[in-house]
Short mmCIF file of C-alpha atoms in Angstrom, two decimals:
data_model
loop_
_atom_site.label_atom_id
_atom_site.label_comp_id
_atom_site.label_asym_id
_atom_site.label_seq_id
_atom_site.Cartn_x
_atom_site.Cartn_y
_atom_site.Cartn_z
CA UNK A 395 4.29 -86.39 -213.38
CA UNK A 396 3.86 -84.81 -209.95
CA UNK A 397 6.06 -81.70 -209.96
CA UNK A 398 5.09 -80.36 -206.52
CA UNK A 399 7.48 -79.81 -203.68
CA UNK A 400 5.83 -82.70 -201.81
CA UNK A 401 6.51 -84.77 -204.86
CA UNK A 402 10.07 -83.45 -204.95
CA UNK A 403 12.38 -85.84 -203.23
CA UNK A 404 10.93 -89.45 -203.64
CA UNK A 405 12.47 -89.72 -207.09
CA UNK A 406 15.70 -88.40 -205.68
CA UNK A 407 16.13 -91.58 -203.71
CA UNK A 408 14.65 -93.58 -206.54
CA UNK A 409 17.16 -92.05 -208.91
CA UNK A 410 20.47 -93.52 -207.46
CA UNK A 411 17.11 -92.10 -202.12
CA UNK A 412 -9.58 -82.32 -190.41
CA UNK A 413 -9.66 -79.79 -193.16
CA UNK A 414 -12.31 -77.51 -191.70
CA UNK A 415 -15.41 -77.05 -193.84
CA UNK A 416 -16.59 -73.88 -192.08
CA UNK A 417 -15.06 -71.05 -190.13
CA UNK A 418 -17.13 -71.79 -187.05
CA UNK A 419 -14.50 -72.45 -184.45
CA UNK A 420 -13.87 -70.58 -181.18
CA UNK A 421 -12.26 -67.22 -181.67
CA UNK A 422 -8.84 -66.57 -180.23
CA UNK A 423 -10.38 -64.09 -177.82
CA UNK A 424 -12.67 -66.84 -176.52
CA UNK A 425 -9.76 -69.22 -176.17
CA UNK A 426 -7.71 -66.57 -174.41
CA UNK A 427 -10.53 -65.97 -171.94
CA UNK A 428 -10.86 -69.64 -171.07
CA UNK A 429 -7.17 -70.47 -171.04
CA UNK A 430 -5.43 -67.86 -168.99
CA UNK A 431 -1.81 -67.02 -169.51
CA UNK A 432 0.48 -68.37 -166.76
CA UNK A 433 0.57 -65.99 -163.80
CA UNK A 434 4.34 -66.16 -163.56
CA UNK A 435 7.28 -67.10 -165.71
CA UNK A 436 8.01 -70.09 -163.51
CA UNK A 437 4.74 -71.64 -164.67
CA UNK A 438 5.81 -71.69 -168.32
CA UNK A 439 6.76 -75.20 -169.31
CA UNK A 440 9.87 -75.27 -171.44
CA UNK A 441 10.76 -78.16 -173.76
CA UNK A 442 13.70 -80.33 -172.88
CA UNK A 443 16.88 -78.98 -174.53
CA UNK A 444 17.62 -80.29 -178.01
CA UNK A 445 20.80 -78.30 -178.53
CA UNK A 446 19.14 -75.71 -180.75
CA UNK A 447 20.22 -72.05 -180.53
CA UNK A 448 16.98 -71.24 -182.38
CA UNK A 449 14.68 -72.79 -179.77
CA UNK A 450 16.59 -71.34 -176.85
CA UNK A 451 16.62 -67.85 -178.38
CA UNK A 452 12.80 -67.70 -178.41
CA UNK A 453 12.50 -67.60 -174.60
CA UNK A 454 12.07 -63.79 -174.31
CA UNK A 455 9.24 -63.81 -176.84
CA UNK A 456 7.49 -66.74 -175.15
CA UNK A 457 7.89 -65.42 -171.61
CA UNK A 458 6.77 -61.87 -172.44
CA UNK A 459 4.17 -62.37 -175.16
CA UNK A 460 1.52 -59.70 -175.54
CA UNK A 461 -0.51 -61.14 -178.41
CA UNK A 462 0.23 -64.86 -178.89
CA UNK A 463 -0.34 -67.66 -176.39
CA UNK A 464 0.47 -71.37 -176.38
CA UNK A 465 -1.86 -73.77 -174.54
CA UNK A 466 0.04 -76.80 -173.25
CA UNK A 467 -3.18 -78.61 -172.28
CA UNK A 468 -4.28 -78.50 -175.91
CA UNK A 469 -0.87 -79.74 -177.06
CA UNK A 470 -1.35 -82.81 -174.87
CA UNK A 471 -4.81 -83.37 -176.37
CA UNK A 472 -3.57 -83.11 -179.95
CA UNK A 473 -0.55 -85.33 -179.29
CA UNK A 474 -2.92 -88.00 -177.90
CA UNK A 475 -4.23 -88.62 -181.45
CA UNK A 476 -1.50 -87.24 -183.70
CA UNK A 477 1.06 -89.48 -182.01
CA UNK A 478 -0.64 -92.51 -183.56
CA UNK A 479 -0.31 -91.21 -187.11
CA UNK A 480 2.44 -92.34 -189.44
CA UNK A 481 4.65 -89.21 -189.21
CA UNK A 482 7.18 -90.91 -191.41
CA UNK A 483 10.24 -89.25 -192.83
CA UNK A 484 9.04 -87.43 -195.95
CA UNK A 485 10.12 -88.29 -199.46
CA UNK A 486 10.11 -85.83 -202.35
CA UNK A 487 10.40 -86.83 -206.05
CA UNK A 488 12.71 -84.80 -208.24
CA UNK A 489 11.23 -82.70 -211.05
CA UNK A 490 11.63 -84.31 -214.46
CA UNK A 491 13.59 -81.29 -215.67
CA UNK A 492 16.71 -82.48 -213.83
CA UNK A 493 18.63 -84.22 -216.57
CA UNK A 494 21.35 -85.64 -214.35
CA UNK A 495 20.85 -88.23 -211.63
CA UNK A 496 23.91 -86.90 -209.80
CA UNK A 497 23.03 -86.23 -206.15
CA UNK A 498 25.10 -83.04 -206.20
CA UNK A 499 22.86 -81.58 -208.93
CA UNK A 500 19.78 -82.45 -206.92
CA UNK A 501 21.22 -80.72 -203.84
CA UNK A 502 21.97 -77.65 -205.95
CA UNK A 503 18.36 -77.55 -207.13
CA UNK A 504 16.96 -77.91 -203.62
CA UNK A 505 19.06 -75.08 -202.24
CA UNK A 506 18.56 -72.71 -205.17
CA UNK A 507 14.80 -73.19 -204.83
CA UNK A 508 15.04 -72.81 -201.09
CA UNK A 509 16.73 -69.42 -201.41
CA UNK A 510 13.53 -67.96 -202.95
CA UNK A 511 11.00 -70.14 -201.10
CA UNK A 512 9.15 -67.15 -199.70
CA UNK A 513 5.85 -65.21 -200.01
CA UNK A 514 3.51 -66.77 -202.57
CA UNK A 515 0.32 -64.84 -201.71
CA UNK A 516 -0.36 -61.47 -203.33
CA UNK A 517 -0.39 -58.93 -200.53
CA UNK A 518 -3.15 -56.81 -202.11
CA UNK A 519 -5.52 -59.34 -203.67
CA UNK A 520 -4.69 -62.26 -201.32
CA UNK A 521 -4.57 -64.59 -204.35
CA UNK A 522 -2.06 -67.44 -204.18
CA UNK A 523 0.47 -67.99 -206.95
CA UNK A 524 -0.57 -71.02 -209.00
CA UNK A 525 0.76 -72.94 -211.98
CA UNK A 526 -0.55 -75.76 -214.19
CA UNK A 527 2.28 -77.87 -215.58
CA UNK A 528 2.60 -81.48 -216.71
CA UNK A 529 -1.01 -82.20 -215.75
CA UNK A 530 -0.59 -80.93 -212.20
CA UNK A 531 -2.28 -77.90 -210.61
CA UNK A 532 -0.01 -76.49 -207.92
CA UNK A 533 0.00 -73.45 -205.63
CA UNK A 534 2.47 -71.40 -203.55
CA UNK A 535 5.85 -73.10 -203.07
CA UNK A 536 4.71 -76.21 -204.96
CA UNK A 537 4.03 -73.93 -207.94
CA UNK A 538 7.51 -72.43 -207.62
CA UNK A 539 9.02 -75.91 -207.94
CA UNK A 540 6.87 -76.57 -211.00
CA UNK A 541 8.23 -73.38 -212.58
CA UNK A 542 11.82 -74.38 -211.87
CA UNK A 543 11.07 -77.78 -213.35
CA UNK A 544 9.75 -76.08 -216.48
CA UNK A 545 12.81 -73.84 -216.69
CA UNK A 546 15.14 -76.83 -216.56
CA UNK A 547 13.13 -78.52 -219.32
CA UNK A 548 13.73 -75.35 -221.34
CA UNK A 549 17.46 -75.64 -220.83
CA UNK A 550 18.04 -72.73 -218.45
CA UNK A 551 21.11 -73.21 -216.21
CA UNK A 552 19.27 -72.26 -213.02
CA UNK A 553 21.60 -74.34 -210.83
CA UNK A 554 24.65 -72.26 -211.72
CA UNK A 555 25.45 -69.24 -209.55
CA UNK A 556 26.96 -67.46 -212.55
CA UNK A 557 23.57 -67.50 -214.28
CA UNK A 558 21.71 -66.55 -211.11
CA UNK A 559 24.01 -63.61 -210.45
CA UNK A 560 23.04 -62.02 -213.79
CA UNK A 561 19.48 -63.25 -214.41
CA UNK A 562 17.22 -60.39 -215.52
CA UNK A 563 13.72 -59.49 -214.42
CA UNK A 564 12.19 -60.36 -217.82
CA UNK A 565 13.89 -63.75 -217.65
CA UNK A 566 12.52 -64.29 -214.15
CA UNK A 567 9.04 -63.25 -215.30
CA UNK A 568 9.15 -66.00 -217.93
CA UNK A 569 10.50 -68.58 -215.49
CA UNK A 570 7.70 -67.84 -213.01
CA UNK A 571 4.81 -67.32 -215.42
CA UNK A 572 1.61 -68.31 -213.59
CA UNK A 573 -1.87 -67.11 -212.72
CA UNK A 574 -0.42 -63.90 -211.25
CA UNK A 575 2.99 -62.29 -211.18
CA UNK A 576 5.13 -64.09 -208.67
CA UNK A 577 4.75 -62.15 -205.38
CA UNK A 578 7.83 -60.17 -204.38
CA UNK A 579 9.48 -60.89 -207.71
CA UNK A 580 11.90 -57.95 -207.39
CA UNK A 581 13.00 -59.16 -203.95
CA UNK A 582 13.48 -62.68 -205.30
CA UNK A 583 15.57 -61.27 -208.14
CA UNK A 584 17.80 -59.46 -205.64
CA UNK A 585 18.15 -62.67 -203.60
CA UNK A 586 19.21 -64.69 -206.63
CA UNK A 587 21.77 -62.05 -207.59
CA UNK A 588 23.19 -62.08 -204.06
CA UNK A 589 23.23 -65.86 -203.70
CA UNK A 590 24.55 -66.37 -207.21
CA UNK A 591 27.38 -63.92 -206.66
CA UNK A 592 28.54 -65.68 -203.49
CA UNK A 593 28.36 -69.09 -205.15
CA UNK A 594 30.22 -67.88 -208.22
CA UNK A 595 32.88 -66.09 -206.21
CA UNK A 596 33.62 -68.75 -203.60
CA UNK A 597 32.11 -72.11 -204.55
CA UNK A 598 32.49 -72.51 -208.31
CA UNK A 599 28.85 -71.55 -208.73
CA UNK A 600 27.35 -74.52 -206.89
CA UNK A 601 25.68 -74.99 -203.52
CA UNK A 602 27.03 -78.53 -203.08
CA UNK A 603 30.55 -77.11 -202.94
CA UNK A 604 29.47 -74.89 -200.05
CA UNK A 605 28.07 -77.97 -198.26
CA UNK A 606 31.29 -79.91 -198.75
CA UNK A 607 33.44 -77.07 -197.39
CA UNK A 608 32.34 -77.51 -193.75
CA UNK A 609 31.63 -80.15 -191.11
CA UNK A 610 28.42 -82.24 -191.30
CA UNK A 611 26.82 -80.27 -188.50
CA UNK A 612 24.10 -77.63 -188.21
CA UNK A 613 25.89 -75.94 -185.32
CA UNK A 614 29.58 -76.06 -184.55
CA UNK A 615 30.69 -72.97 -182.67
CA UNK A 616 30.00 -70.76 -185.66
CA UNK A 617 31.27 -73.23 -188.26
CA UNK A 618 28.11 -75.32 -188.65
CA UNK A 619 26.16 -75.27 -191.90
CA UNK A 620 23.26 -73.18 -190.56
CA UNK A 621 25.67 -70.76 -188.93
CA UNK A 622 27.74 -70.38 -192.09
CA UNK A 623 24.70 -69.96 -194.32
CA UNK A 624 23.52 -67.10 -192.12
CA UNK A 625 26.98 -65.52 -192.15
CA UNK A 626 27.93 -65.93 -195.80
CA UNK A 627 24.51 -65.41 -197.39
CA UNK A 628 22.72 -62.43 -195.76
CA UNK A 629 19.36 -63.63 -197.08
CA UNK A 630 19.58 -66.61 -194.66
CA UNK A 631 20.38 -64.45 -191.60
CA UNK A 632 16.82 -64.81 -190.31
CA UNK A 633 16.91 -63.06 -186.92
CA UNK A 634 14.66 -60.45 -185.27
CA UNK A 635 14.90 -58.11 -182.26
CA UNK A 636 12.51 -58.50 -179.34
CA UNK A 637 12.72 -56.32 -176.23
CA UNK A 638 16.42 -55.81 -176.79
CA UNK A 639 17.14 -59.51 -177.39
CA UNK A 640 17.87 -61.33 -180.62
CA UNK A 641 15.49 -64.09 -181.67
CA UNK A 642 16.87 -66.61 -184.16
CA UNK A 643 14.56 -68.31 -186.65
CA UNK A 644 16.80 -69.51 -189.50
CA UNK A 645 13.75 -70.82 -191.34
CA UNK A 646 15.19 -71.21 -194.83
CA UNK A 647 18.68 -72.24 -193.75
CA UNK A 648 17.19 -75.13 -191.78
CA UNK A 649 14.56 -75.99 -194.39
CA UNK A 650 16.98 -76.25 -197.29
CA UNK A 651 19.35 -78.46 -195.34
CA UNK A 652 16.41 -80.60 -194.16
CA UNK A 653 15.26 -81.22 -197.75
CA UNK A 654 18.78 -81.95 -198.91
CA UNK A 655 19.49 -84.32 -196.02
CA UNK A 656 16.10 -86.08 -196.18
CA UNK A 657 16.65 -86.85 -199.85
CA UNK A 658 19.50 -89.28 -199.34
CA UNK A 659 19.89 -89.43 -195.54
CA UNK A 660 22.43 -92.23 -195.05
CA UNK A 661 24.60 -92.01 -198.14
CA UNK A 662 24.02 -88.63 -199.76
CA UNK A 663 26.16 -85.52 -200.20
CA UNK A 664 24.50 -83.74 -197.26
CA UNK A 665 25.15 -85.45 -193.96
CA UNK A 666 23.89 -83.95 -190.70
CA UNK A 667 25.15 -85.56 -187.52
CA UNK A 668 22.95 -83.30 -185.38
CA UNK A 669 19.68 -83.23 -187.37
CA UNK A 670 17.77 -83.61 -184.09
CA UNK A 671 18.65 -79.98 -183.33
CA UNK A 672 16.33 -78.72 -186.06
CA UNK A 673 13.22 -76.78 -185.07
CA UNK A 674 10.06 -76.19 -187.04
CA UNK A 675 10.39 -73.90 -190.04
CA UNK A 676 8.41 -70.82 -188.91
CA UNK A 677 6.44 -69.46 -191.84
CA UNK A 678 2.85 -68.48 -192.68
CA UNK A 679 1.32 -71.98 -192.66
CA UNK A 680 2.47 -73.59 -189.41
CA UNK A 681 0.93 -70.74 -187.37
CA UNK A 682 -2.39 -71.33 -189.18
CA UNK A 683 -2.27 -75.03 -188.31
CA UNK A 684 -1.51 -74.33 -184.66
CA UNK A 685 -4.26 -71.71 -184.52
CA UNK A 686 -6.87 -74.06 -186.04
CA UNK A 687 -5.84 -76.89 -183.72
CA UNK A 688 -6.37 -74.60 -180.70
CA UNK A 689 -2.72 -74.89 -179.66
CA UNK A 690 -2.04 -71.20 -180.19
CA UNK A 691 -4.46 -68.33 -179.65
CA UNK A 692 -4.16 -64.63 -180.36
CA UNK A 693 -5.26 -61.43 -178.71
CA UNK A 694 -8.46 -59.94 -180.17
CA UNK A 695 -6.37 -57.19 -181.73
CA UNK A 696 -4.02 -59.56 -183.53
CA UNK A 697 -6.84 -61.84 -184.59
CA UNK A 698 -8.64 -58.88 -186.17
CA UNK A 699 -5.50 -57.80 -188.02
CA UNK A 700 -5.05 -61.27 -189.51
CA UNK A 701 -8.71 -61.89 -190.33
CA UNK A 702 -8.94 -58.56 -192.16
CA UNK A 703 -5.73 -59.16 -194.12
CA UNK A 704 -3.77 -56.25 -192.68
CA UNK A 705 -0.02 -56.27 -193.07
CA UNK A 706 1.99 -57.07 -189.95
CA UNK A 707 5.41 -55.40 -190.14
CA UNK A 708 8.53 -57.51 -190.20
CA UNK A 709 10.26 -57.54 -186.78
CA UNK A 710 7.15 -56.21 -185.00
CA UNK A 711 6.42 -57.87 -181.66
CA UNK A 712 3.33 -59.50 -183.18
CA UNK A 713 5.25 -61.03 -186.07
CA UNK A 714 8.07 -62.23 -183.84
CA UNK A 715 5.61 -63.77 -181.35
CA UNK A 716 3.73 -65.63 -184.07
CA UNK A 717 6.92 -67.24 -185.32
CA UNK A 718 8.47 -67.81 -181.88
CA UNK A 719 5.35 -69.58 -180.61
CA UNK A 720 5.41 -71.82 -183.69
CA UNK A 721 8.89 -72.99 -182.69
CA UNK A 722 7.99 -73.35 -179.01
CA UNK A 723 4.65 -75.11 -179.54
CA UNK A 724 5.95 -77.64 -182.07
CA UNK A 725 8.88 -78.50 -179.79
CA UNK A 726 6.39 -79.28 -177.01
CA UNK A 727 4.11 -81.14 -179.41
CA UNK A 728 6.97 -83.35 -180.54
CA UNK A 729 7.85 -84.00 -176.90
CA UNK A 730 4.29 -85.09 -176.08
CA UNK A 731 4.04 -87.22 -179.21
CA UNK A 732 7.21 -89.10 -178.33
CA UNK A 733 5.83 -89.91 -174.88
CA UNK A 734 3.29 -92.24 -176.45
CA UNK A 735 5.41 -93.68 -179.26
CA UNK A 736 7.78 -96.67 -178.94
CA UNK A 737 11.51 -96.13 -178.93
CA UNK A 738 11.92 -97.09 -182.57
CA UNK A 739 9.24 -94.63 -183.74
CA UNK A 740 10.43 -91.46 -182.05
CA UNK A 741 10.14 -88.34 -184.22
CA UNK A 742 12.07 -85.12 -184.61
CA UNK A 743 10.50 -81.68 -184.96
CA UNK A 744 10.67 -81.40 -188.78
CA UNK A 745 8.44 -84.47 -189.03
CA UNK A 746 5.81 -82.63 -186.97
CA UNK A 747 6.31 -79.58 -189.18
CA UNK A 748 5.71 -81.75 -192.25
CA UNK A 749 2.43 -83.05 -190.80
CA UNK A 750 1.16 -79.54 -190.12
CA UNK A 751 2.30 -78.03 -193.42
CA UNK A 752 0.92 -80.74 -195.70
CA UNK A 753 -2.52 -80.67 -194.04
CA UNK A 754 -2.96 -76.90 -193.90
CA UNK A 755 -0.98 -75.17 -196.66
CA UNK A 756 -4.07 -75.04 -198.92
CA UNK A 757 -6.56 -74.02 -196.24
CA UNK A 758 -8.80 -71.02 -196.90
CA UNK A 759 -8.29 -69.82 -193.32
CA UNK A 760 -6.33 -66.54 -193.40
CA UNK A 761 -2.70 -66.48 -192.38
CA UNK A 762 -0.77 -63.44 -191.21
CA UNK A 763 0.68 -61.24 -193.92
CA UNK A 764 4.24 -59.95 -193.58
CA UNK A 765 6.37 -58.78 -196.51
CA UNK A 766 9.70 -60.45 -195.96
CA UNK A 767 12.23 -62.53 -197.87
CA UNK A 768 12.82 -64.73 -194.81
CA UNK A 769 9.76 -67.00 -195.30
#
């Protein structure tokens, strides 16, 4: 059985819902020389508003970038062929370790996994975390899902906040046994303790009770699900400073809700009446895809740092710009794609994110390295 994340939610609904072959492409310094940055801020094209505080917050980083650049002409070129692809809403089969077909249990699993869906490449050796289970070879976050599947088969109550709040490091080592020690295992342990404690103290140990306690909205004047996740669970408060301004990313808060909503969409326990406000989920992989497609380019300095596997500090201007341009560029790409698609085949940004992630998450091209629990 396919236990990968991309296999993760098809069975949920079924239960009661140009890989490059060489590295010979123009360098970012070449692209930067041929595609000059706009001479003034007024020349920067901004996407039409979608009601997202995340997208709007990235303006300072886009307008004042030192090391990352988005090329709108290339976005138009890519959209001219990508717009004709399927870009369907994704489906993810549930791991076989889930004994119950209850949608609430599936939502709990998605959001527990999502809370530790971060950093799967060893920062010293650059080896990706991998697992072989049930005849499937998986890597990075797909491998994490396989491990959780295995844990459920072994009877561990990983959906219960009371267990998560007290899980030990040796227990976590066994749960995530793979080719290497799970990267940032200590940080993941701390996250599970924090998340589990909140769930146990306020929501009877389960994420679905948190979902049910608020309106079916991402944003609602501070009461939306994304807003509350960032406020009640510090690990989801994914924001960074940039020139005295706050840039919002909310990668995991959005991603978990996207998975949970996409599982059942019309009749499930997670309803989102403003799902169109979601942005891309800025991580390590989407920037690689945008870089390889020529949509984003980097300064020679940043390109060298990435290509030589140097760590880029969390909240540095380089790290913030990489993530901010991912949000900005995919919003424009979605806009261009929808210009050529009929009214009944319009897409939202997470569908574009899905296309980029699935095609590039196993690429050998180096991604930036930042030690963080946020992605």
